[in-house]
Coordinates of C-alpha atoms and ligand atoms in Angstrom, one line a residue:
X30 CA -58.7 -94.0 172.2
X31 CA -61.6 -91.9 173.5
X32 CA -62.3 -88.3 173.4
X33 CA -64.5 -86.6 176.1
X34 CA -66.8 -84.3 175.3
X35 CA -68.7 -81.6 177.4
X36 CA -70.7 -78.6 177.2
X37 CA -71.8 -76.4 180.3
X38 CA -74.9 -74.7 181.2
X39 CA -74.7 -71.9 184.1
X40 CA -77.4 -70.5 186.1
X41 CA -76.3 -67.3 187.5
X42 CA -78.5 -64.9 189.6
X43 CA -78.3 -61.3 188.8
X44 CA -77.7 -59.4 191.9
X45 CA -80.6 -57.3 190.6
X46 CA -82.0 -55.2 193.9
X47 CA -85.6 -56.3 192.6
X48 CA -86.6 -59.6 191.3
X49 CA -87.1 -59.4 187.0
X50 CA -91.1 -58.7 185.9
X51 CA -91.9 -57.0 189.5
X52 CA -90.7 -54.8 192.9
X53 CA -90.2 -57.8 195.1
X54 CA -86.7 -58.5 196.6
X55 CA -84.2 -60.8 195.7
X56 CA -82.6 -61.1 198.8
X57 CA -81.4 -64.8 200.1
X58 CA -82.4 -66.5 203.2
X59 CA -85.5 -64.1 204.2
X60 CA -88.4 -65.8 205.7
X61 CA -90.4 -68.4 203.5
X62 CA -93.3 -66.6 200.8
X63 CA -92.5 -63.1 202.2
X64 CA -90.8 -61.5 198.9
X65 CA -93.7 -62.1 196.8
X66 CA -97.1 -60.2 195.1
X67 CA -99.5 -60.7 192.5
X68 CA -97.1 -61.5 189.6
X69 CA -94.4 -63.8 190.9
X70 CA -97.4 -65.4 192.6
X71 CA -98.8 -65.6 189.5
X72 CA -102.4 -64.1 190.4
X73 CA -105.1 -64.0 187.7
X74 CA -104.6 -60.8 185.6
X75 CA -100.9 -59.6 187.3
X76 CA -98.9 -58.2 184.4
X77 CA -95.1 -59.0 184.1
X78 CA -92.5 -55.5 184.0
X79 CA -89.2 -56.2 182.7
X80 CA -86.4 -55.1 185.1
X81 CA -83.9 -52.7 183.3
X82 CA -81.3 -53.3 185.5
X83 CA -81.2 -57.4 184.6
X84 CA -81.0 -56.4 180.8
X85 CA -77.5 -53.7 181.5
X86 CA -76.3 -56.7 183.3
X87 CA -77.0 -58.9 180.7
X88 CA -75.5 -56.5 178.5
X89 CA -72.1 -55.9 180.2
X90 CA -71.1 -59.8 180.4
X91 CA -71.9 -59.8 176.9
X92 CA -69.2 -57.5 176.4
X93 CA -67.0 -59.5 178.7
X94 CA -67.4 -62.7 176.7
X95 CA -66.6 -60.4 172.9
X96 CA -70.1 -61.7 172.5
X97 CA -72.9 -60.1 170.0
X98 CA -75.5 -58.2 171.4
X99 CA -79.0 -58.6 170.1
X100 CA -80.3 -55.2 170.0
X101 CA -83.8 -56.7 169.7
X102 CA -84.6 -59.8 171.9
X103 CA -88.3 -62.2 172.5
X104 CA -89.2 -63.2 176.0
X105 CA -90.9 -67.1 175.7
X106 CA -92.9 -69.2 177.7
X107 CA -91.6 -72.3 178.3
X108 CA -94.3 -74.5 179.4
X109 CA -94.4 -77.2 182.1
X110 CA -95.5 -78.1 185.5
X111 CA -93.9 -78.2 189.0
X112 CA -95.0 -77.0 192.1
X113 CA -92.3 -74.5 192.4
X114 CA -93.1 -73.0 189.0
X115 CA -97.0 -71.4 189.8
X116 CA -97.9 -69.8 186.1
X117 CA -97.6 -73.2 184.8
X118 CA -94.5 -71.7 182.3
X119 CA -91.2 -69.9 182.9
X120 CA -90.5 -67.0 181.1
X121 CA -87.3 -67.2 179.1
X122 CA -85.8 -66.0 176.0
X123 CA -85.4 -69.1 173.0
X124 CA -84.9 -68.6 169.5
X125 CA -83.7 -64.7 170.1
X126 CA -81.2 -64.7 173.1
X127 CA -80.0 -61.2 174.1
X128 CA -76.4 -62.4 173.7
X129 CA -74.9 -64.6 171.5
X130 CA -71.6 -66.0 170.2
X131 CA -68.7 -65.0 172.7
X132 CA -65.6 -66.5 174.0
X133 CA -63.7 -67.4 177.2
X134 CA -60.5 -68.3 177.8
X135 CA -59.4 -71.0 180.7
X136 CA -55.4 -70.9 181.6
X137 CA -53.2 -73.9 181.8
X138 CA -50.8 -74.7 184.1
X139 CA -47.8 -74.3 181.2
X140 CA -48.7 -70.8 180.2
X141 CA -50.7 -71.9 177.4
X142 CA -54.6 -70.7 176.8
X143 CA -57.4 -72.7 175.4
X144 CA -60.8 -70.9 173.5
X145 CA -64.1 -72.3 175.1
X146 CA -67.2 -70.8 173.1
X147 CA -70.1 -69.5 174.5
X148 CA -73.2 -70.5 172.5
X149 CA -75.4 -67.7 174.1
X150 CA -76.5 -66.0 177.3
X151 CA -80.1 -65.8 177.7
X152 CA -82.2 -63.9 180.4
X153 CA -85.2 -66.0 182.6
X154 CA -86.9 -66.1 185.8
X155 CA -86.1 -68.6 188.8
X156 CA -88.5 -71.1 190.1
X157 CA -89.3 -71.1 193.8
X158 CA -87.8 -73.9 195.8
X159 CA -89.4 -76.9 196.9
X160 CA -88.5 -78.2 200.4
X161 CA -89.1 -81.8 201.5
X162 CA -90.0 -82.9 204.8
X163 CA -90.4 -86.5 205.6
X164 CA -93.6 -86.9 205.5
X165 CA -95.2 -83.0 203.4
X166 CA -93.1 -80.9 200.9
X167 CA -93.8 -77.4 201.1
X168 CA -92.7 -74.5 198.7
X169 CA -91.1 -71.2 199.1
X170 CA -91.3 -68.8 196.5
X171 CA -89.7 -66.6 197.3
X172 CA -86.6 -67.3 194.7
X173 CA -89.4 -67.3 192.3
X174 CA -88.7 -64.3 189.8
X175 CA -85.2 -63.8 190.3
X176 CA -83.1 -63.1 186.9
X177 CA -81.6 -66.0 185.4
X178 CA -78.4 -65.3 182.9
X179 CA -78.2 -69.0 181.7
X180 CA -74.8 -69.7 179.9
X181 CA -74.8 -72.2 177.3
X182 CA -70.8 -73.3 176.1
X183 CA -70.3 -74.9 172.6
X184 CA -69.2 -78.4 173.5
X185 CA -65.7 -77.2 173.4
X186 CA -64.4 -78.6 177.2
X187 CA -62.2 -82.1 176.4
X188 CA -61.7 -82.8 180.7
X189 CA -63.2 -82.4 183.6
X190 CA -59.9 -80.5 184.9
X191 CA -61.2 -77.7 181.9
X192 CA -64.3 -78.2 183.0
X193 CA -63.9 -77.2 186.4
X194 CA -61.0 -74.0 184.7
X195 CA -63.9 -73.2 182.7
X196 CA -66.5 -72.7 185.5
X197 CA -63.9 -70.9 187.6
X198 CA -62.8 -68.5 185.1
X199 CA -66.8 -67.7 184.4
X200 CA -67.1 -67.4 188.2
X201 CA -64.5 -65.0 188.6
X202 CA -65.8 -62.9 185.5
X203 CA -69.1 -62.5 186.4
X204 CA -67.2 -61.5 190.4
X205 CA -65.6 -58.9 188.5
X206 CA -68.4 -57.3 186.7
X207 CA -70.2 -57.1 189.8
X208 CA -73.2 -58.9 188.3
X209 CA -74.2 -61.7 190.8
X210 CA -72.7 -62.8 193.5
X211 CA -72.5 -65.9 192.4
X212 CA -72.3 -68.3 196.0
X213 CA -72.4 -71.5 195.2
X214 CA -73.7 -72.8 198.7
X215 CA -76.2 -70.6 198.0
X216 CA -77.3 -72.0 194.7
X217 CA -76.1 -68.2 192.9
X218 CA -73.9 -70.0 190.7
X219 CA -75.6 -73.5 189.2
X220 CA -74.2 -75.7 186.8
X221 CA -75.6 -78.5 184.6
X222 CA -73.4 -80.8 182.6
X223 CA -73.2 -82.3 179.4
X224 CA -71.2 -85.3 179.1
X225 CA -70.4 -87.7 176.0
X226 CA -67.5 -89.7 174.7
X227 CA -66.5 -90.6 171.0
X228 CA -64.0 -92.7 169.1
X229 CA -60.6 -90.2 168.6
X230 CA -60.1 -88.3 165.5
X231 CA -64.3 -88.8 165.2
X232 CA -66.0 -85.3 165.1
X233 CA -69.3 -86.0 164.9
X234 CA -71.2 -85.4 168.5
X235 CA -72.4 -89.0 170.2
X236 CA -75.5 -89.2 172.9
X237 CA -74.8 -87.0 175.7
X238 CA -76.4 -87.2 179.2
X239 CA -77.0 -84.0 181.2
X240 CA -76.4 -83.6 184.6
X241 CA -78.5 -81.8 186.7
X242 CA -77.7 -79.0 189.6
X243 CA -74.2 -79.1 190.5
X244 CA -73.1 -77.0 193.2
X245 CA -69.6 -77.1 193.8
X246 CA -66.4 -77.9 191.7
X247 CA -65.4 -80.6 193.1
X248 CA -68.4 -82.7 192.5
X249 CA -68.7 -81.1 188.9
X250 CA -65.1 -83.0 188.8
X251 CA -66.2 -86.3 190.4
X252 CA -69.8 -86.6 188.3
X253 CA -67.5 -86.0 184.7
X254 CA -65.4 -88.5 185.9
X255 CA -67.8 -91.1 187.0
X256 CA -69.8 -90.6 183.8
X257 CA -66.9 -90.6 181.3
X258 CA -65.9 -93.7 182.9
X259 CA -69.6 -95.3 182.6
X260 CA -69.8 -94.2 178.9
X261 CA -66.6 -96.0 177.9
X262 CA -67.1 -99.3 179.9
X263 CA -70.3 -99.4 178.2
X264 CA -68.9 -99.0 174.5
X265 CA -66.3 -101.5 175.1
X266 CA -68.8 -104.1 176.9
X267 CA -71.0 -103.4 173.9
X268 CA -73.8 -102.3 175.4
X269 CA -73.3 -98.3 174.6
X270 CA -76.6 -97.9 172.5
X271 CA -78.6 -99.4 175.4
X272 CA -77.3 -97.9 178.1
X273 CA -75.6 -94.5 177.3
X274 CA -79.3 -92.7 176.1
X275 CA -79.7 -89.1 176.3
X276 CA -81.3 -88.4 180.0
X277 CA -80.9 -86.3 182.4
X278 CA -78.8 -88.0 185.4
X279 CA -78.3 -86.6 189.2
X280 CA -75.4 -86.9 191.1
X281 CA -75.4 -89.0 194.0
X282 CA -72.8 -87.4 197.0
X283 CA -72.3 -90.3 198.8
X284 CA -71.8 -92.4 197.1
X285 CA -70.5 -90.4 193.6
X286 CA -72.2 -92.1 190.7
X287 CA -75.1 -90.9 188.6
X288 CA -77.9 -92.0 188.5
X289 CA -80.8 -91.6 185.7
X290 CA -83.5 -89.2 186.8
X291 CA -85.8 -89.1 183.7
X292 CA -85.4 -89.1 179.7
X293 CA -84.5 -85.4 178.4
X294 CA -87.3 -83.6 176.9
X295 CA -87.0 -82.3 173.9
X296 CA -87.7 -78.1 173.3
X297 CA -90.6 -79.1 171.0
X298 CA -92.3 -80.2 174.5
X299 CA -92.6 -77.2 175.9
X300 CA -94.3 -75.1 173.6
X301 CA -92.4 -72.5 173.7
X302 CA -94.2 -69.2 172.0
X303 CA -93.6 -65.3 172.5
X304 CA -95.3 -64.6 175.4
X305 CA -98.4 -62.0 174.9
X306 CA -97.6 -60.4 177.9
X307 CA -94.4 -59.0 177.0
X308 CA -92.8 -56.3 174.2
X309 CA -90.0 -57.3 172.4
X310 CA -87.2 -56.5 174.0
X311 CA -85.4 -53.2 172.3
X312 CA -81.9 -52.1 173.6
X313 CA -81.7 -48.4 173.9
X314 CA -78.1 -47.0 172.7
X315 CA -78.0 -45.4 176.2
X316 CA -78.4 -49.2 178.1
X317 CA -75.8 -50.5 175.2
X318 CA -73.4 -47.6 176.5
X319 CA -74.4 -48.4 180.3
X320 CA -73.2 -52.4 179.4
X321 CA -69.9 -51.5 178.1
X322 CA -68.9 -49.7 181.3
X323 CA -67.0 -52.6 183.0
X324 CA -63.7 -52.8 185.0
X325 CA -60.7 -54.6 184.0
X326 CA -61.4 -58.4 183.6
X327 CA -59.2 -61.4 184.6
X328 CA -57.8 -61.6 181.5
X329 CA -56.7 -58.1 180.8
X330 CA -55.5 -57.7 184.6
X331 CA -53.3 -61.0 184.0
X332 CA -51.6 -59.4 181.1
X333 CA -50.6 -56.4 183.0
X334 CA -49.3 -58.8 185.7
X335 CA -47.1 -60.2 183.3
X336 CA -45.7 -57.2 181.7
X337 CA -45.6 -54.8 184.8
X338 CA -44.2 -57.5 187.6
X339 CA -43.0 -60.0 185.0
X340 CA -44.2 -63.1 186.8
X341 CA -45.5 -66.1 185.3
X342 CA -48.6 -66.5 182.9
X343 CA -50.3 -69.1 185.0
X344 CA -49.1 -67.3 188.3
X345 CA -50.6 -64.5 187.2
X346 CA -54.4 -66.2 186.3
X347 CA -54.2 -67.9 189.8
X348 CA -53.3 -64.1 191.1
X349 CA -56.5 -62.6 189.2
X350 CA -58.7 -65.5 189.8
X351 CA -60.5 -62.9 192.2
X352 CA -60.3 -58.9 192.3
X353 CA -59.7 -59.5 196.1
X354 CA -56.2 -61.7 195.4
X355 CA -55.2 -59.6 192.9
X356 CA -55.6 -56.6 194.7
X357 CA -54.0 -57.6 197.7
X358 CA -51.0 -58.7 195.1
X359 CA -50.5 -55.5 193.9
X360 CA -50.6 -53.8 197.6
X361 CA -48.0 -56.0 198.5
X362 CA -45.8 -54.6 195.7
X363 CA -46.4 -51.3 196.4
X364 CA -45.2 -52.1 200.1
X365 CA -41.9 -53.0 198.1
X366 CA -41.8 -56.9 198.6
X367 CA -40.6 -58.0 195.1
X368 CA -43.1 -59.8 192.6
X369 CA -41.7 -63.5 193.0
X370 CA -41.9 -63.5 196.3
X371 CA -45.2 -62.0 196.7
X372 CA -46.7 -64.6 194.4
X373 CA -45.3 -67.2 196.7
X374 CA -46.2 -65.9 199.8
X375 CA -49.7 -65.2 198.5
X376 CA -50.7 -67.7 196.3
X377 CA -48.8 -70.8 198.2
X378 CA -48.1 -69.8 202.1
X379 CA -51.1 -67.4 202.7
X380 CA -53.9 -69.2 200.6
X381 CA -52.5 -72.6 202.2
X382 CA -53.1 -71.5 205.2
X383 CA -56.9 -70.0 205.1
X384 CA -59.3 -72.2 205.7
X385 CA -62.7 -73.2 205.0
X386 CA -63.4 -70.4 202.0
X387 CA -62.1 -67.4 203.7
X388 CA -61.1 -65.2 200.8
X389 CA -57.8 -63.1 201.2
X390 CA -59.7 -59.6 202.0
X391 CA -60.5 -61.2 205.3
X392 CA -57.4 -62.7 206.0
X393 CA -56.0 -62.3 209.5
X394 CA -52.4 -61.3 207.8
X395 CA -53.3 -58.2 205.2
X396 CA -51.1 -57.3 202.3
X397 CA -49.4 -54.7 204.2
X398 CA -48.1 -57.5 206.8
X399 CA -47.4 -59.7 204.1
X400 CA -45.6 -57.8 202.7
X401 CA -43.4 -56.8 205.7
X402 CA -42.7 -60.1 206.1
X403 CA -41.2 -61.2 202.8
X404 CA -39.0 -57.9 202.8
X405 CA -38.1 -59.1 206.5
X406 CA -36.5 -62.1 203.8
X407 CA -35.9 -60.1 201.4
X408 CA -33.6 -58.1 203.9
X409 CA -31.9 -61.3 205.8
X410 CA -33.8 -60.6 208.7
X411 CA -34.9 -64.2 208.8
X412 CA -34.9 -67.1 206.5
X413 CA -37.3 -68.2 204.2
X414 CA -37.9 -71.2 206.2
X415 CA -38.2 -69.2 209.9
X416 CA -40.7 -66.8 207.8
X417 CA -43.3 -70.0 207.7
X418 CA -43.0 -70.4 211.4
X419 CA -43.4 -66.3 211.7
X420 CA -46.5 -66.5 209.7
X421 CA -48.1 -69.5 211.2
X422 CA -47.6 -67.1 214.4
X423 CA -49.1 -64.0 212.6
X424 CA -52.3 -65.9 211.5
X425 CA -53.5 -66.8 215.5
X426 CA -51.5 -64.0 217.0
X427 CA -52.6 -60.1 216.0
X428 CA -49.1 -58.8 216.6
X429 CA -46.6 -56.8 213.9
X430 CA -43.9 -59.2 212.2
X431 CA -41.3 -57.8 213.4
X432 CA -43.1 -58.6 216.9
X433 CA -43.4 -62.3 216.2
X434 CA -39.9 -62.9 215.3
X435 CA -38.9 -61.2 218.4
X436 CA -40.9 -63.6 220.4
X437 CA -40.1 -66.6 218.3
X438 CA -36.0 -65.7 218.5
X439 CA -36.2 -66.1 214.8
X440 CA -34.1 -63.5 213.7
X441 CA -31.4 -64.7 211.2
X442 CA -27.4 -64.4 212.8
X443 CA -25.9 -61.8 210.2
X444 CA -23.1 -60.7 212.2
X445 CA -19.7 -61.5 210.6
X446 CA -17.6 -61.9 213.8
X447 CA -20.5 -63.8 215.8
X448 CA -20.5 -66.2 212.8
X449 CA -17.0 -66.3 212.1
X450 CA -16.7 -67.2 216.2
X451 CA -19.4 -70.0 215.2
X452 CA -17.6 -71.3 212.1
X453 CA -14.2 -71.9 214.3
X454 CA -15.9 -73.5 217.7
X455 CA -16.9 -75.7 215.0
X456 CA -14.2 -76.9 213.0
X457 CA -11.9 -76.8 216.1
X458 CA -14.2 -79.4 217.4
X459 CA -13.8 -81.3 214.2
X460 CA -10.0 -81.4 213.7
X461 CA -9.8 -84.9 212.1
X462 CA -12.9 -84.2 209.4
X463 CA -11.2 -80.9 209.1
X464 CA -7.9 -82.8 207.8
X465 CA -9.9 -85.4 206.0
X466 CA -11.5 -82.3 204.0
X467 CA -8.1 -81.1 203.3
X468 CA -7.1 -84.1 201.8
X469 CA -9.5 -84.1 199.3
X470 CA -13.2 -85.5 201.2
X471 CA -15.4 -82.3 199.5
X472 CA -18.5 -83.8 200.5
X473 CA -17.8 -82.6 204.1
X474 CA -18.1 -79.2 202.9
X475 CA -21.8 -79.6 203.6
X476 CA -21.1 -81.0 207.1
X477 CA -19.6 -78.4 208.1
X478 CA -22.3 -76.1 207.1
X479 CA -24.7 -78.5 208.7
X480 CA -23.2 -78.6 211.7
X481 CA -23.2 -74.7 211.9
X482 CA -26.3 -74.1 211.2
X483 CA -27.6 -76.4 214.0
X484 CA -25.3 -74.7 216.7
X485 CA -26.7 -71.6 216.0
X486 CA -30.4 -73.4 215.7
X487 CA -31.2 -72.8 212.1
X488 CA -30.5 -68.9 212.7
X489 CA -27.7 -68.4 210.8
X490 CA -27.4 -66.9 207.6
X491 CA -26.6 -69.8 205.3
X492 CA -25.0 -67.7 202.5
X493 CA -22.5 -65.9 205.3
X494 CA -21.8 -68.9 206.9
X495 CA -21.1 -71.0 203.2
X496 CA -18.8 -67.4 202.8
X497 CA -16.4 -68.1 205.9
X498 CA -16.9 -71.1 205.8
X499 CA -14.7 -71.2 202.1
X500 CA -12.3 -68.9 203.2
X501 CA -11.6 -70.7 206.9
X502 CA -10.9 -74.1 204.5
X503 CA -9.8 -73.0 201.3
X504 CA -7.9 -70.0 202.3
Ligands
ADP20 P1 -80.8 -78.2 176.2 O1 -81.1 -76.8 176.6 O2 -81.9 -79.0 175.8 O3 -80.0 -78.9 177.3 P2 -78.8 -77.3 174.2 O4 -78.8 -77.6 172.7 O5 -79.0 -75.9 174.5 O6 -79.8 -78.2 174.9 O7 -77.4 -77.8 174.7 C1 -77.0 -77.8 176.0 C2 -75.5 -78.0 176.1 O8 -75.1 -79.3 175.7 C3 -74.6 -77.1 175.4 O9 -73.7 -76.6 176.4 C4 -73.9 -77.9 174.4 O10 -72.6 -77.5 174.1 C5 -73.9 -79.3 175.0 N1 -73.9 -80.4 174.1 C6 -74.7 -80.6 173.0 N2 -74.4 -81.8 172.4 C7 -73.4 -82.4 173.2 C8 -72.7 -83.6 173.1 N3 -72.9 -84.5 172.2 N4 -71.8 -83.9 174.1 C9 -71.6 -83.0 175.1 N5 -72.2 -81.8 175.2 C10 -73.1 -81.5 174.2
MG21 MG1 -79.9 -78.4 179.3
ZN22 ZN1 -93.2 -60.3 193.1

């Protein structure tokens, strides 16, 4: 009945050494106003310098997007006032952004692929950061002149789930270009969100509300959802015109609504005009070269996946969500565990078990363990279900695998006359079921291999033990 729809804005930082119009550092968590001067201070008569190094960045997720490249680009000021903001404007780019019109693709959980466009990525200067105390606010600006890319999507996104597919694919792009770092506990990685609804089969755009500063994707999830739902009781209560207005709403963590912050401006309020202090920006054919230097990207990397391993599409994109996962992948391979079980045992049993963000490269169990532990399957060594227990024991315990099934007693019964000796204890203790099989009961086929497998405590090789098992009964 309704159709949701939502556009993104991301904030990235550009891991830029220096901060964009002067020599200061960008570094994170440094003592409070110590990475400032004259300009990001905004002193009377400090000149802005652009930073070449934001502009190649720039450049090169251009290229990753198939975007356009504006060879010539303006710097604006955008006027306002807040305390964290000390020129009174931000500089930003407006009516000529240095990249324009590019694509992204976010990855279903079928195979299938969906086109997200991106509107434009546009270069700008942080504000510093205000921090409240209960009774003073002070301000640190130290953030304050550190290069923006903001990306704007077309309002392509019809969920929050692609919402959140789109933000993670970006993330893991702009990882793999090497162009921010993009934390998101550490506000690298900011995301506004533009929510409305219409009537299916409609196409023209209704009122959308923007919400401000998300910083992780699972509230990005829960403020789509709470909104979507707020737009739609409103249209069918009837009250859609006076409630759903266009605003700019926060997201409230405890308690998950949003809530209106203040009415959106519109561009013609701040003033935006070239500012003096700043050339146009011209793109030398040397930085255009330097911007199309850039490494295999998600996408590409998947499609190797898929044709060199042949796993799944979608296994593949959860593989290459990060250069980390999929490097660890392909290790594991070249330690000669097979494909399907490397996805699994990366991708399900090893990312299950690390906690609290800790990325594969500093996992306690490293692709060369990993991988001797799904050949140790691969092999019958042990079962697919003792290898859980063996990895459990690898994550706490810095020991070899072949180690921790030792001192588990893990290691699968393989031998055909210790089995066989099994398989006849068994069925001479179960004379009468064995008689009632005979006669025709097949179900107890499974008994017996139950029975079997708990004599020998889960250790025997199921496949062996099925084998004699079928000749003992069958003949
Ligand atoms: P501003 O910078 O003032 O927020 P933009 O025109 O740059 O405005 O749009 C910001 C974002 O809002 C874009 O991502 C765009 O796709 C999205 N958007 C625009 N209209 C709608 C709408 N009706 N519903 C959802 N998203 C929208
Ligand atoms: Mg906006
Ligand atoms: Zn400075």
């Amino acid at each position: 009945m309704f159709e949701v729809v939502i556009g993104l804005e991301v904030h990235i930082q550009l891991n830029t050494k220096t901060k964009i119009f002067c020599s200061c550092a960008t570094s994170f968590g440094d003592k409070p106003n110590t990475n400032v001067c004259p300009v990001c201070l905004a002193l009377p008569g400090a000149l802005p310098v652009l930073n070449k190094e934001a502009i190649i960045k720039a450049i090169s997720f251009g290229n990753a997007i198939n975007a356009t490249i504006h060879k010539r680009s303006i710097f604006n000021r955008k006027n306002y006032f807040y305390p964290d903001l000390p020129k009174g404007y931000q500089i930003s780019q407006f009516e000529i952004p240095i990249v324009e019109n590019g694509e992204l693709y976010i990855d279903f959980e079928d195979g299938s692929s969906k086109r997200v466009g991106i509107t434009r990525a546009h270069l700008e200067e942080d504000a510093g950061k205000n921090l409240h105390d209960n009774n003073f606010s002070q301000v640190d600006l130290n953030r304050a002149g550190t290069p923006l890319l903001e990306i704007v999507s077309e309002p392509d996104i019809r969920s929050s789930d692609e919402a959140v597919k789109y933000l993670k694919k970006l993330h893991s792009i702009v990882r793999y270009l090497d162009i921010s770092d993009a934390n998101m506990q550490e506000g690298s990685f900011r995301c506004d969100v533009n929510v409305s609804i219409r009537p299916k089969g409609d196409d023209k755009l209704y009122t959308r509300v923007e919400i401000k500063n998300l910083n992780s994707f699972k509230f990005i999830q829960k403020a789509i959802e709470y909104e979507v739902n707020r737009q739609i009781e409103a249209w069918e209560d009837g009250v859609y015109e006076d409630e759903v207005v266009q605003e700019t709403r926060l997201f409230n963590i405890p308690t998950g609504e949003t809530r209106s912050m203040r009415g959106k401006e519109d561009s013609a309020e701040y003033r935006y005009f070239p500012d003096p202090d700043l050339l146009p920006v011209i793109v030398s054919d040397k930085m255009l070269q330097d911007g199309k230097n850039i490494p295999e990207l998600p996408d590409q990397k998947k499609d190797r996946l898929v044709k060199e391993y042949g796993i799944k599409e979608y296994d593949a994109s959860v593989i290459t969500s990060s250069v980390e996962m999929a490097n660890f992948f392909e290790k594991m391979i070249q330690q000669g565990a097979s494909a399907k079980n490397s996805v699994i045992w990366l991708s399900v049993e090893l990312l299950g078990r690390l906690k609290g963000g800790v990325g594969v490269e500093n996992s306690p169990v490293n692709a060369i363990k990993l991988a001797s532990l799904v050949k140790r399957i691969e092999d019958s060594t042990i079962s697919a279900k003792a290898a859980k227990e063996v990895l459990d024991h690898l994550m706490l315990n810095d020991i070899s695998v072949d180690e921790a099934i030792d001192e588990l007693g893990l290691k699968q019964m393989s031998d055909e006359s210790e089995l066989i000796k099994l398989v006849d204890q068994i069925l001479d203790t179960n004379l009468e079921k064995v008689e009632e099989y005979k006669n025709g009961k097949d179900k107890l086929f499974g008994f017996f291999v139950g029975q079997v497998m708990k004599a020998s405590q889960g250790r025997a090789n199921p496949a062996k033990v099925n084998e004699i098992l079928k000749k003992r009964l069958i003949g």
